[in-house]
């Protein structure tokens, strides 16, 4: 429906804006990010030296997760909702077990879960997942 399309488009726009901003900042200031190996996992530590009186009381991973998860969890396709639940569980697992390297471990788990999407599209024939109506 129209509301759902606007909802998803809004999340896509917000995600693209935040992603492009973060990427652009790090392209022009690579010294703001350090990459290291911690307990056999990759740790990305980003420190942006802005001075501000504004304090956001939640970690940056929460809005990031919401931008990714909410459209999946509110999809009209059961297969995408299942995928959203699996991605959410993978984030919780990564936070609990590999909190020191959340970004790289969660990305690895999400990449592994993408095989589920291949299964849905190729085996189950859910071609409607890849079409924009």
PDB file of C-alpha atoms in Angstrom:
ATOM      1  CA  UNK A   1       0.000   0.000   0.000  1.00  0.00           C
ATOM      2  CA  UNK A   2       0.999   3.649  -0.329  1.00  0.00           C
ATOM      3  CA  UNK A   3       1.838   4.146   3.356  1.00  0.00           C
ATOM      4  CA  UNK A   4       4.125   1.127   3.391  1.00  0.00           C
ATOM      5  CA  UNK A   5       5.922   2.343   0.262  1.00  0.00           C
ATOM      6  CA  UNK A   6       6.486   5.795   1.798  1.00  0.00           C
ATOM      7  CA  UNK A   7       7.633   4.158   5.047  1.00  0.00           C
ATOM      8  CA  UNK A   8      10.206   2.029   3.216  1.00  0.00           C
ATOM      9  CA  UNK A   9      11.293   4.920   0.982  1.00  0.00           C
ATOM     10  CA  UNK A  10      11.826   7.090   4.057  1.00  0.00           C
ATOM     11  CA  UNK A  11      13.998   4.467   5.713  1.00  0.00           C
ATOM     12  CA  UNK A  12      15.958   3.990   2.486  1.00  0.00           C
ATOM     13  CA  UNK A  13      16.537   7.751   2.210  1.00  0.00           C
ATOM     14  CA  UNK A  14      17.601   8.086   5.855  1.00  0.00           C
ATOM     15  CA  UNK A  15      19.915   5.083   5.545  1.00  0.00           C
ATOM     16  CA  UNK A  16      21.440   6.412   2.328  1.00  0.00           C
ATOM     17  CA  UNK A  17      21.959   9.857   3.852  1.00  0.00           C
ATOM     18  CA  UNK A  18      23.578   8.537   7.030  1.00  0.00           C
ATOM     19  CA  UNK A  19      25.704   6.041   5.101  1.00  0.00           C
ATOM     20  CA  UNK A  20      26.865   8.631   2.571  1.00  0.00           C
ATOM     21  CA  UNK A  21      27.660  11.118   5.332  1.00  0.00           C
ATOM     22  CA  UNK A  22      29.672   8.595   7.329  1.00  0.00           C
ATOM     23  CA  UNK A  23      31.491   7.330   4.257  1.00  0.00           C
ATOM     24  CA  UNK A  24      32.305  10.856   3.057  1.00  0.00           C
ATOM     25  CA  UNK A  25      33.623  11.905   6.469  1.00  0.00           C
ATOM     26  CA  UNK A  26      35.908   8.883   6.632  1.00  0.00           C
ATOM     27  CA  UNK A  27      37.138   9.344   3.051  1.00  0.00           C
ATOM     28  CA  UNK A  28      38.267  12.860   3.886  1.00  0.00           C
ATOM     29  CA  UNK A  29      39.414  12.024   7.421  1.00  0.00           C
ATOM     30  CA  UNK A  30      40.725   8.438   7.459  1.00  0.00           C
ATOM     31  CA  UNK A  31      42.599   9.196  10.687  1.00  0.00           C
ATOM     32  CA  UNK A  32      39.238   9.226  12.496  1.00  0.00           C
ATOM     33  CA  UNK A  33      39.011   5.439  12.142  1.00  0.00           C
ATOM     34  CA  UNK A  34      41.382   2.810  13.425  1.00  0.00           C
ATOM     35  CA  UNK A  35      41.120  -0.827  12.473  1.00  0.00           C
ATOM     36  CA  UNK A  36      42.626  -3.519  14.650  1.00  0.00           C
ATOM     37  CA  UNK A  37      42.352  -7.223  15.308  1.00  0.00           C
ATOM     38  CA  UNK A  38      40.865  -8.045  18.708  1.00  0.00           C
ATOM     39  CA  UNK A  39      40.463 -11.706  19.699  1.00  0.00           C
ATOM     40  CA  UNK A  40      40.654 -12.802  16.034  1.00  0.00           C
ATOM     41  CA  UNK A  41      37.930 -10.321  14.991  1.00  0.00           C
ATOM     42  CA  UNK A  42      38.175  -6.963  13.246  1.00  0.00           C
ATOM     43  CA  UNK A  43      37.424  -3.963  15.439  1.00  0.00           C
ATOM     44  CA  UNK A  44      36.525  -0.641  13.817  1.00  0.00           C
ATOM     45  CA  UNK A  45      36.953   2.271  16.198  1.00  0.00           C
ATOM     46  CA  UNK A  46      35.616   5.569  14.876  1.00  0.00           C
ATOM     47  CA  UNK A  47      36.245   8.772  16.779  1.00  0.00           C
ATOM     48  CA  UNK A  48      34.876  11.948  15.216  1.00  0.00           C
ATOM     49  CA  UNK A  49      36.368  14.930  17.033  1.00  0.00           C
ATOM     50  CA  UNK A  50      33.396  17.274  16.828  1.00  0.00           C
ATOM     51  CA  UNK A  51      32.703  19.528  19.749  1.00  0.00           C
ATOM     52  CA  UNK A  52      29.043  19.736  20.579  1.00  0.00           C
ATOM     53  CA  UNK A  53      26.798  20.352  23.531  1.00  0.00           C
ATOM     54  CA  UNK A  54      24.257  17.909  22.095  1.00  0.00           C
ATOM     55  CA  UNK A  55      24.361  14.501  23.719  1.00  0.00           C
ATOM     56  CA  UNK A  56      22.468  11.558  22.263  1.00  0.00           C
ATOM     57  CA  UNK A  57      21.700   9.077  25.056  1.00  0.00           C
ATOM     58  CA  UNK A  58      21.686   5.966  22.843  1.00  0.00           C
ATOM     59  CA  UNK A  59      24.515   4.153  21.071  1.00  0.00           C
ATOM     60  CA  UNK A  60      24.830   4.725  17.323  1.00  0.00           C
ATOM     61  CA  UNK A  61      24.202   1.010  16.711  1.00  0.00           C
ATOM     62  CA  UNK A  62      20.535   1.365  17.774  1.00  0.00           C
ATOM     63  CA  UNK A  63      19.413   3.788  14.992  1.00  0.00           C
ATOM     64  CA  UNK A  64      21.579   1.829  12.534  1.00  0.00           C
ATOM     65  CA  UNK A  65      19.836  -1.399  13.498  1.00  0.00           C
ATOM     66  CA  UNK A  66      16.402   0.208  13.296  1.00  0.00           C
ATOM     67  CA  UNK A  67      17.047   1.538   9.790  1.00  0.00           C
ATOM     68  CA  UNK A  68      17.951  -1.981   8.693  1.00  0.00           C
ATOM     69  CA  UNK A  69      15.466  -4.027  10.717  1.00  0.00           C
ATOM     70  CA  UNK A  70      12.184  -2.103  10.705  1.00  0.00           C
ATOM     71  CA  UNK A  71      11.563  -2.316   6.941  1.00  0.00           C
ATOM     72  CA  UNK A  72      12.329  -6.051   7.035  1.00  0.00           C
ATOM     73  CA  UNK A  73      10.127  -6.707  10.054  1.00  0.00           C
ATOM     74  CA  UNK A  74       7.200  -4.720   8.596  1.00  0.00           C
ATOM     75  CA  UNK A  75       7.405  -6.220   5.110  1.00  0.00           C
ATOM     76  CA  UNK A  76       4.291  -7.718   3.557  1.00  0.00           C
ATOM     77  CA  UNK A  77       6.378 -10.786   2.607  1.00  0.00           C
ATOM     78  CA  UNK A  78       6.650 -13.451   5.293  1.00  0.00           C
ATOM     79  CA  UNK A  79      10.073 -14.474   3.944  1.00  0.00           C
ATOM     80  CA  UNK A  80      11.423 -10.952   4.479  1.00  0.00           C
ATOM     81  CA  UNK A  81       9.959 -10.806   7.973  1.00  0.00           C
ATOM     82  CA  UNK A  82      11.702 -14.123   8.725  1.00  0.00           C
ATOM     83  CA  UNK A  83      14.924 -12.656   7.358  1.00  0.00           C
ATOM     84  CA  UNK A  84      14.447  -9.585   9.576  1.00  0.00           C
ATOM     85  CA  UNK A  85      14.054 -11.790  12.650  1.00  0.00           C
ATOM     86  CA  UNK A  86      17.216 -13.711  11.730  1.00  0.00           C
ATOM     87  CA  UNK A  87      19.160 -10.463  11.195  1.00  0.00           C
ATOM     88  CA  UNK A  88      17.898  -9.132  14.557  1.00  0.00           C
ATOM     89  CA  UNK A  89      18.923 -12.343  16.317  1.00  0.00           C
ATOM     90  CA  UNK A  90      22.330 -12.186  14.636  1.00  0.00           C
ATOM     91  CA  UNK A  91      22.785  -8.650  15.969  1.00  0.00           C
ATOM     92  CA  UNK A  92      21.879  -9.719  19.498  1.00  0.00           C
ATOM     93  CA  UNK A  93      24.280 -12.673  19.228  1.00  0.00           C
ATOM     94  CA  UNK A  94      27.049 -10.414  17.926  1.00  0.00           C
ATOM     95  CA  UNK A  95      26.446  -7.913  20.746  1.00  0.00           C
ATOM     96  CA  UNK A  96      26.426 -10.556  23.474  1.00  0.00           C
ATOM     97  CA  UNK A  97      29.315 -12.709  22.296  1.00  0.00           C
ATOM     98  CA  UNK A  98      31.442 -10.330  20.213  1.00  0.00           C
ATOM     99  CA  UNK A  99      30.560  -6.887  21.585  1.00  0.00           C
ATOM    100  CA  UNK A 100      34.155  -5.748  21.148  1.00  0.00           C
ATOM    101  CA  UNK A 101      33.879  -6.235  17.372  1.00  0.00           C
ATOM    102  CA  UNK A 102      30.138  -5.758  16.800  1.00  0.00           C
ATOM    103  CA  UNK A 103      30.341  -4.160  13.357  1.00  0.00           C
ATOM    104  CA  UNK A 104      32.529  -6.748  11.673  1.00  0.00           C
ATOM    105  CA  UNK A 105      30.891  -9.773  13.309  1.00  0.00           C
ATOM    106  CA  UNK A 106      27.356  -8.563  12.599  1.00  0.00           C
ATOM    107  CA  UNK A 107      28.295  -7.825   8.981  1.00  0.00           C
ATOM    108  CA  UNK A 108      29.746 -11.331   8.673  1.00  0.00           C
ATOM    109  CA  UNK A 109      26.595 -12.902  10.106  1.00  0.00           C
ATOM    110  CA  UNK A 110      24.371 -10.749   7.871  1.00  0.00           C
ATOM    111  CA  UNK A 111      26.415 -11.791   4.834  1.00  0.00           C
ATOM    112  CA  UNK A 112      26.001 -15.433   5.831  1.00  0.00           C
ATOM    113  CA  UNK A 113      22.256 -14.864   6.192  1.00  0.00           C
ATOM    114  CA  UNK A 114      22.109 -13.471   2.666  1.00  0.00           C
ATOM    115  CA  UNK A 115      22.241 -17.103   1.513  1.00  0.00           C
ATOM    116  CA  UNK A 116      18.717 -17.352   2.930  1.00  0.00           C
ATOM    117  CA  UNK A 117      17.683 -14.636   0.461  1.00  0.00           C
ATOM    118  CA  UNK A 118      19.258 -16.621  -2.376  1.00  0.00           C
ATOM    119  CA  UNK A 119      17.265 -19.635  -1.189  1.00  0.00           C
ATOM    120  CA  UNK A 120      14.042 -17.631  -1.157  1.00  0.00           C
ATOM    121  CA  UNK A 121      14.562 -16.158  -4.609  1.00  0.00           C
ATOM    122  CA  UNK A 122      16.071 -19.176  -6.365  1.00  0.00           C
ATOM    123  CA  UNK A 123      14.443 -22.190  -4.713  1.00  0.00           C
ATOM    124  CA  UNK A 124      11.108 -20.901  -3.493  1.00  0.00           C
ATOM    125  CA  UNK A 125      10.646 -18.724  -6.569  1.00  0.00           C
ATOM    126  CA  UNK A 126       9.831 -15.533  -4.653  1.00  0.00           C
ATOM    127  CA  UNK A 127      10.508 -13.339  -7.668  1.00  0.00           C
ATOM    128  CA  UNK A 128       8.225 -10.640  -6.275  1.00  0.00           C
ATOM    129  CA  UNK A 129      10.885  -9.817  -3.675  1.00  0.00           C
ATOM    130  CA  UNK A 130      13.176  -8.347  -6.316  1.00  0.00           C
ATOM    131  CA  UNK A 131      10.525  -6.383  -8.242  1.00  0.00           C
ATOM    132  CA  UNK A 132       9.525  -2.827  -7.489  1.00  0.00           C
ATOM    133  CA  UNK A 133       5.839  -2.343  -8.094  1.00  0.00           C
TER     134      UNK A 133
END
